[in-house]
mmCIF file with all atom_site columns, C-alpha atoms in Angstrom:
data_model
loop_
_atom_site.group_PDB
_atom_site.id
_atom_site.type_symbol
_atom_site.label_atom_id
_atom_site.label_alt_id
_atom_site.label_comp_id
_atom_site.label_asym_id
_atom_site.label_entity_id
_atom_site.label_seq_id
_atom_site.pdbx_PDB_ins_code
_atom_site.Cartn_x
_atom_site.Cartn_y
_atom_site.Cartn_z
_atom_site.occupancy
_atom_site.B_iso_or_equiv
_atom_site.pdbx_formal_charge
_atom_site.auth_seq_id
_atom_site.auth_comp_id
_atom_site.auth_asym_id
_atom_site.auth_atom_id
_atom_site.pdbx_PDB_model_num
ATOM 1   C CA . LEU A 1 1   ? 44.034 104.758 160.162 1.00 87.00 ? 1   LEU A CA 1
ATOM 2   C CA . SER A 1 2   ? 46.958 107.051 160.575 1.00 91.00 ? 2   SER A CA 1
ATOM 3   C CA . PRO A 1 3   ? 47.064 108.989 157.212 1.00 92.00 ? 3   PRO A CA 1
ATOM 4   C CA . ALA A 1 4   ? 50.463 107.555 156.336 1.00 95.00 ? 4   ALA A CA 1
ATOM 5   C CA . THR A 1 5   ? 48.982 104.097 156.969 1.00 96.00 ? 5   THR A CA 1
ATOM 6   C CA . ALA A 1 6   ? 46.418 104.802 154.948 1.00 93.00 ? 6   ALA A CA 1
ATOM 7   C CA . ALA A 1 7   ? 48.640 105.773 152.650 1.00 95.00 ? 7   ALA A CA 1
ATOM 8   C CA . ARG A 1 8   ? 50.685 102.632 152.211 1.00 96.00 ? 8   ARG A CA 1
ATOM 9   C CA . LEU A 1 9   ? 47.311 100.854 152.542 1.00 95.00 ? 9   LEU A CA 1
ATOM 10  C CA . ILE A 1 10  ? 46.230 102.381 149.188 1.00 92.00 ? 10  ILE A CA 1
ATOM 11  C CA . TYR A 1 11  ? 49.204 101.779 147.635 1.00 94.00 ? 11  TYR A CA 1
ATOM 12  C CA . LEU A 1 12  ? 49.183 97.880  148.535 1.00 94.00 ? 12  LEU A CA 1
ATOM 13  C CA . GLY A 1 13  ? 45.680 97.420  147.089 1.00 91.00 ? 13  GLY A CA 1
ATOM 14  C CA . THR A 1 14  ? 46.668 98.258  143.960 1.00 91.00 ? 14  THR A CA 1
ATOM 15  C CA . PHE A 1 15  ? 48.098 95.048  143.518 1.00 94.00 ? 15  PHE A CA 1
ATOM 16  C CA . SER A 1 16  ? 45.218 93.244  145.108 1.00 90.00 ? 16  SER A CA 1
ATOM 17  C CA . THR A 1 17  ? 43.696 90.349  142.319 1.00 88.00 ? 17  THR A CA 1
ATOM 18  C CA . TYR A 1 18  ? 40.464 90.735  140.236 1.00 83.00 ? 18  TYR A CA 1
ATOM 19  C CA . GLU A 1 19  ? 39.639 86.772  141.268 1.00 72.00 ? 19  GLU A CA 1
ATOM 20  C CA . ASP A 1 20  ? 40.907 86.440  145.059 1.00 82.00 ? 20  ASP A CA 1
ATOM 21  C CA . ASN A 1 21  ? 41.661 90.144  147.003 1.00 86.00 ? 21  ASN A CA 1
ATOM 22  C CA . GLN A 1 22  ? 45.371 87.949  147.042 1.00 90.00 ? 22  GLN A CA 1
ATOM 23  C CA . LEU A 1 23  ? 48.109 90.992  146.395 1.00 94.00 ? 23  LEU A CA 1
ATOM 24  C CA . ALA A 1 24  ? 50.444 89.686  143.589 1.00 94.00 ? 24  ALA A CA 1
ATOM 25  C CA . ILE A 1 25  ? 53.162 91.627  142.067 1.00 92.00 ? 25  ILE A CA 1
ATOM 26  C CA . SER A 1 26  ? 52.239 89.230  139.242 1.00 87.00 ? 26  SER A CA 1
ATOM 27  C CA . GLN A 1 27  ? 51.144 85.220  138.326 1.00 80.00 ? 27  GLN A CA 1
ATOM 28  C CA . ARG A 1 28  ? 53.591 83.989  139.644 1.00 85.00 ? 28  ARG A CA 1
ATOM 29  C CA . LYS A 1 29  ? 54.799 86.125  142.760 1.00 91.00 ? 29  LYS A CA 1
ATOM 30  C CA . ARG A 1 30  ? 52.484 86.884  145.341 1.00 94.00 ? 30  ARG A CA 1
ATOM 31  C CA . ILE A 1 31  ? 53.060 89.282  147.911 1.00 96.00 ? 31  ILE A CA 1
ATOM 32  C CA . THR A 1 32  ? 53.828 88.417  151.578 1.00 95.00 ? 32  THR A CA 1
ATOM 33  C CA . ARG A 1 33  ? 54.642 90.110  154.912 1.00 96.00 ? 33  ARG A CA 1
ATOM 34  C CA . LYS A 1 34  ? 58.013 89.431  154.268 1.00 96.00 ? 34  LYS A CA 1
ATOM 35  C CA . ASP A 1 35  ? 57.845 91.196  151.161 1.00 96.00 ? 35  ASP A CA 1
ATOM 36  C CA . LEU A 1 36  ? 56.322 94.421  153.125 1.00 97.00 ? 36  LEU A CA 1
ATOM 37  C CA . PRO A 1 37  ? 59.938 96.493  153.684 1.00 97.00 ? 37  PRO A CA 1
ATOM 38  C CA . LYS A 1 38  ? 60.597 96.534  150.415 1.00 96.00 ? 38  LYS A CA 1
ATOM 39  C CA . MET A 1 39  ? 57.177 97.005  149.061 1.00 96.00 ? 39  MET A CA 1
ATOM 40  C CA . LEU A 1 40  ? 56.407 99.758  150.974 1.00 97.00 ? 40  LEU A CA 1
ATOM 41  C CA . GLU A 1 41  ? 59.756 100.857 150.876 1.00 96.00 ? 41  GLU A CA 1
ATOM 42  C CA . VAL A 1 42  ? 60.354 101.504 154.922 1.00 96.00 ? 42  VAL A CA 1
ATOM 43  C CA . SER A 1 43  ? 62.495 99.610  156.969 1.00 96.00 ? 43  SER A CA 1
ATOM 44  C CA . ARG A 1 44  ? 61.082 96.211  158.413 1.00 96.00 ? 44  ARG A CA 1
ATOM 45  C CA . ASN A 1 45  ? 59.860 98.030  162.241 1.00 97.00 ? 45  ASN A CA 1
ATOM 46  C CA . THR A 1 46  ? 58.038 100.803 160.381 1.00 96.00 ? 46  THR A CA 1
ATOM 47  C CA . ALA A 1 47  ? 56.701 97.853  157.742 1.00 97.00 ? 47  ALA A CA 1
ATOM 48  C CA . ASP A 1 48  ? 55.982 95.941  161.182 1.00 97.00 ? 48  ASP A CA 1
ATOM 49  C CA . ARG A 1 49  ? 54.096 98.800  162.768 1.00 97.00 ? 49  ARG A CA 1
ATOM 50  C CA . PHE A 1 50  ? 52.170 98.980  159.863 1.00 97.00 ? 50  PHE A CA 1
ATOM 51  C CA . TRP A 1 51  ? 51.261 95.187  159.804 1.00 97.00 ? 51  TRP A CA 1
ATOM 52  C CA . ALA A 1 52  ? 49.843 95.897  163.677 1.00 97.00 ? 52  ALA A CA 1
ATOM 53  C CA . GLU A 1 53  ? 47.590 98.489  162.387 1.00 96.00 ? 53  GLU A CA 1
ATOM 54  C CA . VAL A 1 54  ? 46.321 97.470  159.758 1.00 96.00 ? 54  VAL A CA 1
ATOM 55  C CA . ASN A 1 55  ? 45.866 93.291  160.396 1.00 96.00 ? 55  ASN A CA 1
ATOM 56  C CA . PRO A 1 56  ? 43.102 91.386  160.860 1.00 94.00 ? 56  PRO A CA 1
ATOM 57  C CA . GLN A 1 57  ? 40.539 94.804  159.894 1.00 94.00 ? 57  GLN A CA 1
ATOM 58  C CA . TYR A 1 58  ? 42.121 95.113  156.240 1.00 94.00 ? 58  TYR A CA 1
ATOM 59  C CA . LEU A 1 59  ? 44.725 92.875  155.563 1.00 95.00 ? 59  LEU A CA 1
ATOM 60  C CA . THR A 1 60  ? 45.816 89.803  156.782 1.00 95.00 ? 60  THR A CA 1
ATOM 61  C CA . GLU A 1 61  ? 48.243 86.132  155.549 1.00 94.00 ? 61  GLU A CA 1
ATOM 62  C CA . ASN A 1 62  ? 46.806 82.881  154.307 1.00 93.00 ? 62  ASN A CA 1
ATOM 63  C CA . GLU A 1 63  ? 48.891 80.633  152.585 1.00 92.00 ? 63  GLU A CA 1
ATOM 64  C CA . ASP A 1 64  ? 49.049 82.253  149.471 1.00 89.00 ? 64  ASP A CA 1
ATOM 65  C CA . GLY A 1 65  ? 50.006 85.333  151.092 1.00 93.00 ? 65  GLY A CA 1
ATOM 66  C CA . LEU A 1 66  ? 49.147 88.663  151.456 1.00 95.00 ? 66  LEU A CA 1
ATOM 67  C CA . LEU A 1 67  ? 44.837 89.153  151.555 1.00 92.00 ? 67  LEU A CA 1
ATOM 68  C CA . LEU A 1 68  ? 42.469 92.577  151.541 1.00 92.00 ? 68  LEU A CA 1
ATOM 69  C CA . THR A 1 69  ? 39.872 91.794  153.887 1.00 90.00 ? 69  THR A CA 1
ATOM 70  C CA . ASN A 1 70  ? 37.669 94.819  153.217 1.00 76.00 ? 70  ASN A CA 1
ATOM 71  C CA . SER A 1 71  ? 35.692 94.156  149.807 1.00 70.00 ? 71  SER A CA 1
ATOM 72  C CA . ASP A 1 72  ? 33.605 97.277  150.202 1.00 72.00 ? 72  ASP A CA 1
ATOM 73  C CA . ILE A 1 73  ? 37.395 99.102  150.423 1.00 76.00 ? 73  ILE A CA 1
ATOM 74  C CA . PHE A 1 74  ? 39.121 98.003  147.337 1.00 79.00 ? 74  PHE A CA 1
ATOM 75  C CA . ILE A 1 75  ? 37.463 96.735  144.417 1.00 78.00 ? 75  ILE A CA 1
ATOM 76  C CA . ARG A 1 76  ? 38.764 95.636  140.946 1.00 78.00 ? 76  ARG A CA 1
ATOM 77  C CA . GLY A 1 77  ? 36.396 95.030  138.378 1.00 73.00 ? 77  GLY A CA 1
ATOM 78  C CA . THR A 1 78  ? 32.654 95.882  138.402 1.00 74.00 ? 78  THR A CA 1
ATOM 79  C CA . THR A 1 79  ? 30.530 97.497  140.922 1.00 73.00 ? 79  THR A CA 1
ATOM 80  C CA . SER A 1 80  ? 27.369 96.787  142.671 1.00 72.00 ? 80  SER A CA 1
ATOM 81  C CA . LYS A 1 81  ? 24.844 98.939  140.906 1.00 71.00 ? 81  LYS A CA 1
ATOM 82  C CA . GLY A 1 82  ? 23.689 102.074 143.283 1.00 71.00 ? 82  GLY A CA 1
ATOM 83  C CA . GLN A 1 83  ? 26.887 101.802 145.074 1.00 70.00 ? 83  GLN A CA 1
ATOM 84  C CA . SER A 1 84  ? 29.678 104.860 144.043 1.00 69.00 ? 84  SER A CA 1
ATOM 85  C CA . TYR A 1 85  ? 33.478 104.856 143.880 1.00 71.00 ? 85  TYR A CA 1
ATOM 86  C CA . ARG A 1 86  ? 35.886 106.171 143.076 1.00 71.00 ? 86  ARG A CA 1
ATOM 87  C CA . LYS A 1 87  ? 38.420 105.416 140.165 1.00 73.00 ? 87  LYS A CA 1
ATOM 88  C CA . MET A 1 88  ? 41.921 105.497 141.254 1.00 75.00 ? 88  MET A CA 1
ATOM 89  C CA . PHE A 1 89  ? 44.416 104.175 137.989 1.00 77.00 ? 89  PHE A CA 1
ATOM 90  C CA . LEU A 1 90  ? 46.879 101.619 138.899 1.00 84.00 ? 90  LEU A CA 1
ATOM 91  C CA . ASP A 1 91  ? 49.913 103.015 137.717 1.00 84.00 ? 91  ASP A CA 1
ATOM 92  C CA . GLY A 1 92  ? 49.013 106.672 139.060 1.00 80.00 ? 92  GLY A CA 1
ATOM 93  C CA . ILE A 1 93  ? 48.699 105.369 142.934 1.00 87.00 ? 93  ILE A CA 1
ATOM 94  C CA . ARG A 1 94  ? 52.135 103.701 141.896 1.00 89.00 ? 94  ARG A CA 1
ATOM 95  C CA . SER A 1 95  ? 53.606 106.574 140.652 1.00 86.00 ? 95  SER A CA 1
ATOM 96  C CA . LEU A 1 96  ? 52.977 109.073 142.936 1.00 84.00 ? 96  LEU A CA 1
ATOM 97  C CA . TYR A 1 97  ? 53.416 106.750 145.959 1.00 90.00 ? 97  TYR A CA 1
ATOM 98  C CA . ARG A 1 98  ? 56.785 106.093 144.937 1.00 90.00 ? 98  ARG A CA 1
ATOM 99  C CA . SER A 1 99  ? 58.055 110.003 144.590 1.00 85.00 ? 99  SER A CA 1
ATOM 100 C CA . VAL A 1 100 ? 57.167 110.959 147.569 1.00 86.00 ? 100 VAL A CA 1
ATOM 101 C CA . PRO A 1 101 ? 60.122 110.188 150.579 1.00 89.00 ? 101 PRO A CA 1
ATOM 102 C CA . ALA A 1 102 ? 58.369 107.422 153.262 1.00 91.00 ? 102 ALA A CA 1
ATOM 103 C CA . SER A 1 103 ? 59.355 110.614 155.460 1.00 90.00 ? 103 SER A CA 1
ATOM 104 C CA . LYS A 1 104 ? 56.355 112.233 153.679 1.00 88.00 ? 104 LYS A CA 1
ATOM 105 C CA . HIS A 1 105 ? 53.418 109.399 153.232 1.00 93.00 ? 105 HIS A CA 1
ATOM 106 C CA . LYS A 1 106 ? 51.537 110.801 155.495 1.00 91.00 ? 106 LYS A CA 1
ATOM 107 C CA . VAL A 1 107 ? 50.716 113.593 153.369 1.00 88.00 ? 107 VAL A CA 1
ATOM 108 C CA . LEU A 1 108 ? 49.714 111.366 150.362 1.00 91.00 ? 108 LEU A CA 1
ATOM 109 C CA . GLY A 1 109 ? 47.730 109.523 153.303 1.00 92.00 ? 109 GLY A CA 1
ATOM 110 C CA . TYR A 1 110 ? 45.830 113.325 153.874 1.00 91.00 ? 110 TYR A CA 1
ATOM 111 C CA . VAL A 1 111 ? 45.493 114.140 150.243 1.00 89.00 ? 111 VAL A CA 1
ATOM 112 C CA . PHE A 1 112 ? 43.280 110.351 149.931 1.00 89.00 ? 112 PHE A CA 1
ATOM 113 C CA . GLN A 1 113 ? 41.434 111.484 153.103 1.00 89.00 ? 113 GLN A CA 1
ATOM 114 C CA . MET A 1 114 ? 40.087 114.262 150.937 1.00 91.00 ? 114 MET A CA 1
ATOM 115 C CA . LEU A 1 115 ? 39.334 112.433 147.390 1.00 89.00 ? 115 LEU A CA 1
ATOM 116 C CA . GLN A 1 116 ? 35.768 110.594 148.528 1.00 88.00 ? 116 GLN A CA 1
ATOM 117 C CA . PHE A 1 117 ? 34.740 114.411 149.251 1.00 93.00 ? 117 PHE A CA 1
ATOM 118 C CA . VAL A 1 118 ? 35.300 115.771 146.567 1.00 94.00 ? 118 VAL A CA 1
ATOM 119 C CA . ASN A 1 119 ? 32.924 117.029 144.178 1.00 94.00 ? 119 ASN A CA 1
ATOM 120 C CA . PHE A 1 120 ? 33.640 115.644 140.536 1.00 91.00 ? 120 PHE A CA 1
ATOM 121 C CA . GLU A 1 121 ? 32.401 118.392 138.631 1.00 94.00 ? 121 GLU A CA 1
ATOM 122 C CA . TRP A 1 122 ? 32.702 121.718 140.791 1.00 95.00 ? 122 TRP A CA 1
ATOM 123 C CA . ASN A 1 123 ? 35.976 120.827 143.253 1.00 94.00 ? 123 ASN A CA 1
ATOM 124 C CA . VAL A 1 124 ? 34.612 121.325 146.901 1.00 95.00 ? 124 VAL A CA 1
ATOM 125 C CA . LEU A 1 125 ? 34.008 119.077 149.331 1.00 96.00 ? 125 LEU A CA 1
ATOM 126 C CA . CYS A 1 126 ? 30.663 117.681 150.245 1.00 96.00 ? 126 CYS A CA 1
ATOM 127 C CA . TYR A 1 127 ? 28.154 115.332 151.136 1.00 95.00 ? 127 TYR A CA 1
ATOM 128 C CA . ASN A 1 128 ? 27.528 114.230 147.472 1.00 94.00 ? 128 ASN A CA 1
ATOM 129 C CA . PRO A 1 129 ? 30.507 114.962 145.346 1.00 92.00 ? 129 PRO A CA 1
ATOM 130 C CA . ASP A 1 130 ? 28.008 112.988 142.064 1.00 90.00 ? 130 ASP A CA 1
ATOM 131 C CA . GLU A 1 131 ? 25.681 116.361 142.113 1.00 94.00 ? 131 GLU A CA 1
ATOM 132 C CA . THR A 1 132 ? 26.518 118.516 139.259 1.00 94.00 ? 132 THR A CA 1
ATOM 133 C CA . ASP A 1 133 ? 23.678 121.148 140.182 1.00 95.00 ? 133 ASP A CA 1
ATOM 134 C CA . LEU A 1 134 ? 25.972 123.113 142.065 1.00 94.00 ? 134 LEU A CA 1
ATOM 135 C CA . ASP A 1 135 ? 22.334 124.748 143.815 1.00 95.00 ? 135 ASP A CA 1
ATOM 136 C CA . SER A 1 136 ? 22.254 121.435 145.180 1.00 97.00 ? 136 SER A CA 1
ATOM 137 C CA . ILE A 1 137 ? 25.881 121.216 146.314 1.00 96.00 ? 137 ILE A CA 1
ATOM 138 C CA . ASP A 1 138 ? 25.443 119.823 150.548 1.00 96.00 ? 138 ASP A CA 1
ATOM 139 C CA . PHE A 1 139 ? 28.315 121.471 151.535 1.00 94.00 ? 139 PHE A CA 1
ATOM 140 C CA . MET A 1 140 ? 30.936 120.193 153.630 1.00 94.00 ? 140 MET A CA 1
ATOM 141 C CA . SER A 1 141 ? 32.882 122.925 155.924 1.00 92.00 ? 141 SER A CA 1
ATOM 142 C CA . ILE A 1 142 ? 36.206 122.596 157.719 1.00 91.00 ? 142 ILE A CA 1
ATOM 143 C CA . ASP A 1 143 ? 34.819 121.299 161.025 1.00 91.00 ? 143 ASP A CA 1
ATOM 144 C CA . GLU A 1 144 ? 33.016 118.576 159.346 1.00 93.00 ? 144 GLU A CA 1
ATOM 145 C CA . PHE A 1 145 ? 35.576 117.315 157.210 1.00 93.00 ? 145 PHE A CA 1
ATOM 146 C CA . ARG A 1 146 ? 37.773 117.036 159.987 1.00 92.00 ? 146 ARG A CA 1
ATOM 147 C CA . GLU A 1 147 ? 34.953 115.216 162.000 1.00 93.00 ? 147 GLU A CA 1
ATOM 148 C CA . ALA A 1 148 ? 34.545 112.926 159.061 1.00 91.00 ? 148 ALA A CA 1
ATOM 149 C CA . ILE A 1 149 ? 38.830 111.583 158.824 1.00 89.00 ? 149 ILE A CA 1
ATOM 150 C CA . GLY A 1 150 ? 38.092 111.636 162.885 1.00 87.00 ? 150 GLY A CA 1
ATOM 151 C CA . TYR A 1 151 ? 40.831 114.544 163.720 1.00 88.00 ? 151 TYR A CA 1
ATOM 152 C CA . GLU A 1 152 ? 41.018 116.223 167.435 1.00 89.00 ? 152 GLU A CA 1
ATOM 153 C CA . LYS A 1 153 ? 38.506 119.561 167.124 1.00 89.00 ? 153 LYS A CA 1
ATOM 154 C CA . SER A 1 154 ? 41.338 121.119 169.487 1.00 90.00 ? 154 SER A CA 1
ATOM 155 C CA . ASN A 1 155 ? 43.643 120.894 166.868 1.00 88.00 ? 155 ASN A CA 1
ATOM 156 C CA . ILE A 1 156 ? 41.820 121.989 163.866 1.00 89.00 ? 156 ILE A CA 1
ATOM 157 C CA . SER A 1 157 ? 44.137 124.671 163.614 1.00 90.00 ? 157 SER A CA 1
ATOM 158 C CA . ARG A 1 158 ? 47.571 122.136 162.628 1.00 90.00 ? 158 ARG A CA 1
ATOM 159 C CA . LEU A 1 159 ? 44.835 120.281 160.520 1.00 90.00 ? 159 LEU A CA 1
ATOM 160 C CA . MET A 1 160 ? 44.318 123.788 157.842 1.00 90.00 ? 160 MET A CA 1
ATOM 161 C CA . LYS A 1 161 ? 47.582 124.177 158.575 1.00 90.00 ? 161 LYS A CA 1
ATOM 162 C CA . THR A 1 162 ? 48.743 120.549 157.123 1.00 89.00 ? 162 THR A CA 1
ATOM 163 C CA . TYR A 1 163 ? 46.885 121.035 153.914 1.00 90.00 ? 163 TYR A CA 1
ATOM 164 C CA . ARG A 1 164 ? 47.900 124.232 153.446 1.00 88.00 ? 164 ARG A CA 1
ATOM 165 C CA . ASP A 1 165 ? 51.338 122.554 153.469 1.00 88.00 ? 165 ASP A CA 1
ATOM 166 C CA . ILE A 1 166 ? 50.403 119.934 150.965 1.00 89.00 ? 166 ILE A CA 1
ATOM 167 C CA . LYS A 1 167 ? 51.607 121.145 147.775 1.00 87.00 ? 167 LYS A CA 1
ATOM 168 C CA . PHE A 1 168 ? 52.426 120.064 143.929 1.00 86.00 ? 168 PHE A CA 1
ATOM 169 C CA . PRO A 1 169 ? 54.521 121.606 141.127 1.00 85.00 ? 169 PRO A CA 1
ATOM 170 C CA . VAL A 1 170 ? 51.854 123.032 138.716 1.00 86.00 ? 170 VAL A CA 1
ATOM 171 C CA . ASN A 1 171 ? 54.049 124.363 135.295 1.00 86.00 ? 171 ASN A CA 1
ATOM 172 C CA . GLY A 1 172 ? 57.256 124.578 137.274 1.00 86.00 ? 172 GLY A CA 1
ATOM 173 C CA . LYS A 1 173 ? 55.539 126.593 140.272 1.00 87.00 ? 173 LYS A CA 1
ATOM 174 C CA . PRO A 1 174 ? 54.785 124.656 143.531 1.00 88.00 ? 174 PRO A CA 1
ATOM 175 C CA . GLU A 1 175 ? 50.801 125.012 144.515 1.00 89.00 ? 175 GLU A CA 1
ATOM 176 C CA . PRO A 1 176 ? 49.136 124.298 146.987 1.00 90.00 ? 176 PRO A CA 1
ATOM 177 C CA . PHE A 1 177 ? 46.557 121.066 146.853 1.00 90.00 ? 177 PHE A CA 1
ATOM 178 C CA . CYS A 1 178 ? 43.896 122.761 148.809 1.00 92.00 ? 178 CYS A CA 1
ATOM 179 C CA . ALA A 1 179 ? 42.320 126.316 149.144 1.00 91.00 ? 179 ALA A CA 1
ATOM 180 C CA . PHE A 1 180 ? 40.167 127.346 152.277 1.00 90.00 ? 180 PHE A CA 1
ATOM 181 C CA . VAL A 1 181 ? 36.550 129.699 151.954 1.00 87.00 ? 181 VAL A CA 1
ATOM 182 C CA . SER A 1 182 ? 35.879 131.716 154.993 1.00 81.00 ? 182 SER A CA 1
ATOM 183 C CA . SER A 1 183 ? 32.684 132.981 155.704 1.00 73.00 ? 183 SER A CA 1
ATOM 184 C CA . GLY A 1 184 ? 32.931 132.848 159.236 1.00 64.00 ? 184 GLY A CA 1
ATOM 185 C CA . LYS A 1 185 ? 34.528 130.508 161.250 1.00 58.00 ? 185 LYS A CA 1
ATOM 186 C CA . SER A 1 186 ? 31.938 127.842 161.430 1.00 54.00 ? 186 SER A CA 1
ATOM 187 C CA . SER A 1 187 ? 30.881 127.476 157.902 1.00 62.00 ? 187 SER A CA 1
ATOM 188 C CA . ASP A 1 188 ? 34.576 127.851 156.095 1.00 85.00 ? 188 ASP A CA 1
ATOM 189 C CA . LYS A 1 189 ? 34.943 125.481 152.881 1.00 89.00 ? 189 LYS A CA 1
ATOM 190 C CA . ILE A 1 190 ? 37.535 123.172 151.003 1.00 93.00 ? 190 ILE A CA 1
ATOM 191 C CA . VAL A 1 191 ? 38.187 123.406 147.312 1.00 93.00 ? 191 VAL A CA 1
ATOM 192 C CA . VAL A 1 192 ? 40.508 121.224 145.823 1.00 93.00 ? 192 VAL A CA 1
ATOM 193 C CA . ASN A 1 193 ? 42.828 123.573 143.350 1.00 92.00 ? 193 ASN A CA 1
ATOM 194 C CA . PRO A 1 194 ? 41.475 122.174 139.870 1.00 92.00 ? 194 PRO A CA 1
ATOM 195 C CA . ARG A 1 195 ? 44.481 122.101 138.542 1.00 89.00 ? 195 ARG A CA 1
ATOM 196 C CA . ILE A 1 196 ? 46.057 119.860 140.558 1.00 88.00 ? 196 ILE A CA 1
ATOM 197 C CA . LEU A 1 197 ? 42.925 117.192 140.697 1.00 87.00 ? 197 LEU A CA 1
ATOM 198 C CA . TYR A 1 198 ? 39.535 117.520 138.342 1.00 88.00 ? 198 TYR A CA 1
ATOM 199 C CA . SER A 1 199 ? 37.653 114.612 136.871 1.00 84.00 ? 199 SER A CA 1
ATOM 200 C CA . GLY A 1 200 ? 34.655 116.788 135.614 1.00 87.00 ? 200 GLY A CA 1
ATOM 201 C CA . THR A 1 201 ? 33.670 117.564 132.356 1.00 89.00 ? 201 THR A CA 1
ATOM 202 C CA . HIS A 1 202 ? 33.466 121.321 132.589 1.00 91.00 ? 202 HIS A CA 1
ATOM 203 C CA . PRO A 1 203 ? 37.071 122.374 133.202 1.00 90.00 ? 203 PRO A CA 1
ATOM 204 C CA . GLU A 1 204 ? 35.893 126.328 132.699 1.00 92.00 ? 204 GLU A CA 1
ATOM 205 C CA . ASN A 1 205 ? 33.680 126.572 135.004 1.00 89.00 ? 205 ASN A CA 1
ATOM 206 C CA . VAL A 1 206 ? 35.923 126.047 138.064 1.00 91.00 ? 206 VAL A CA 1
ATOM 207 C CA . ARG A 1 207 ? 39.241 127.852 136.042 1.00 88.00 ? 207 ARG A CA 1
ATOM 208 C CA . ILE A 1 208 ? 38.646 130.750 138.488 1.00 87.00 ? 208 ILE A CA 1
ATOM 209 C CA . LEU A 1 209 ? 39.437 128.200 141.256 1.00 88.00 ? 209 LEU A CA 1
ATOM 210 C CA . GLY A 1 210 ? 42.566 127.185 140.151 1.00 86.00 ? 210 GLY A CA 1
ATOM 211 C CA . GLY A 1 211 ? 43.646 130.759 140.287 1.00 82.00 ? 211 GLY A CA 1
ATOM 212 C CA . LEU A 1 212 ? 42.239 131.851 143.241 1.00 79.00 ? 212 LEU A CA 1
ATOM 213 C CA . CYS A 1 213 ? 44.393 128.611 145.255 1.00 80.00 ? 213 CYS A CA 1
ATOM 214 C CA . LYS A 1 214 ? 47.375 129.740 143.674 1.00 76.00 ? 214 LYS A CA 1
ATOM 215 C CA . GLU A 1 215 ? 50.029 131.867 146.418 1.00 71.00 ? 215 GLU A CA 1
#
């Protein structure tokens, strides 16, 4: 999926029901394909392009309205034992999406693409985000991240610039969402600014990272 489409799909995913993965605004109001422009806050043409990209692998329509078709991606309720998932707060995702104009949805998509690799405790991109022992973290290089999200290798500089340009306000001033730590071109690491996003239990351990991310 394109980054913009991924962001829009995740936003729609917050409206899935517990019972059957149908999309609904309320118990009485199901979401249909004709509702997509209004729901996604985009034009009809953009909504049609979105539909062409997600149907039928991620989203389809039945007699009750729109239905999420991949239950391994969006789950509301209890997950299977041994499976690892990111908990996303519905109100937070909706508020973030609605605060961004449609032309910037791709920026949200880039942020969402990175979240699955962020280590909970240490805020670095890695292959084992649940690992709490710093010495046991399997770090992910920039090139490995590029490959994981299916980005062209020849455009890696553009990808890095895209992430450098993503900023959020912290204490009234814009700060980058992430930073790159260089230890040689092939092994550069990615750090997510803990002043913007942190899910761990020891923020004091990554406080210095927030300072390093400042411009």
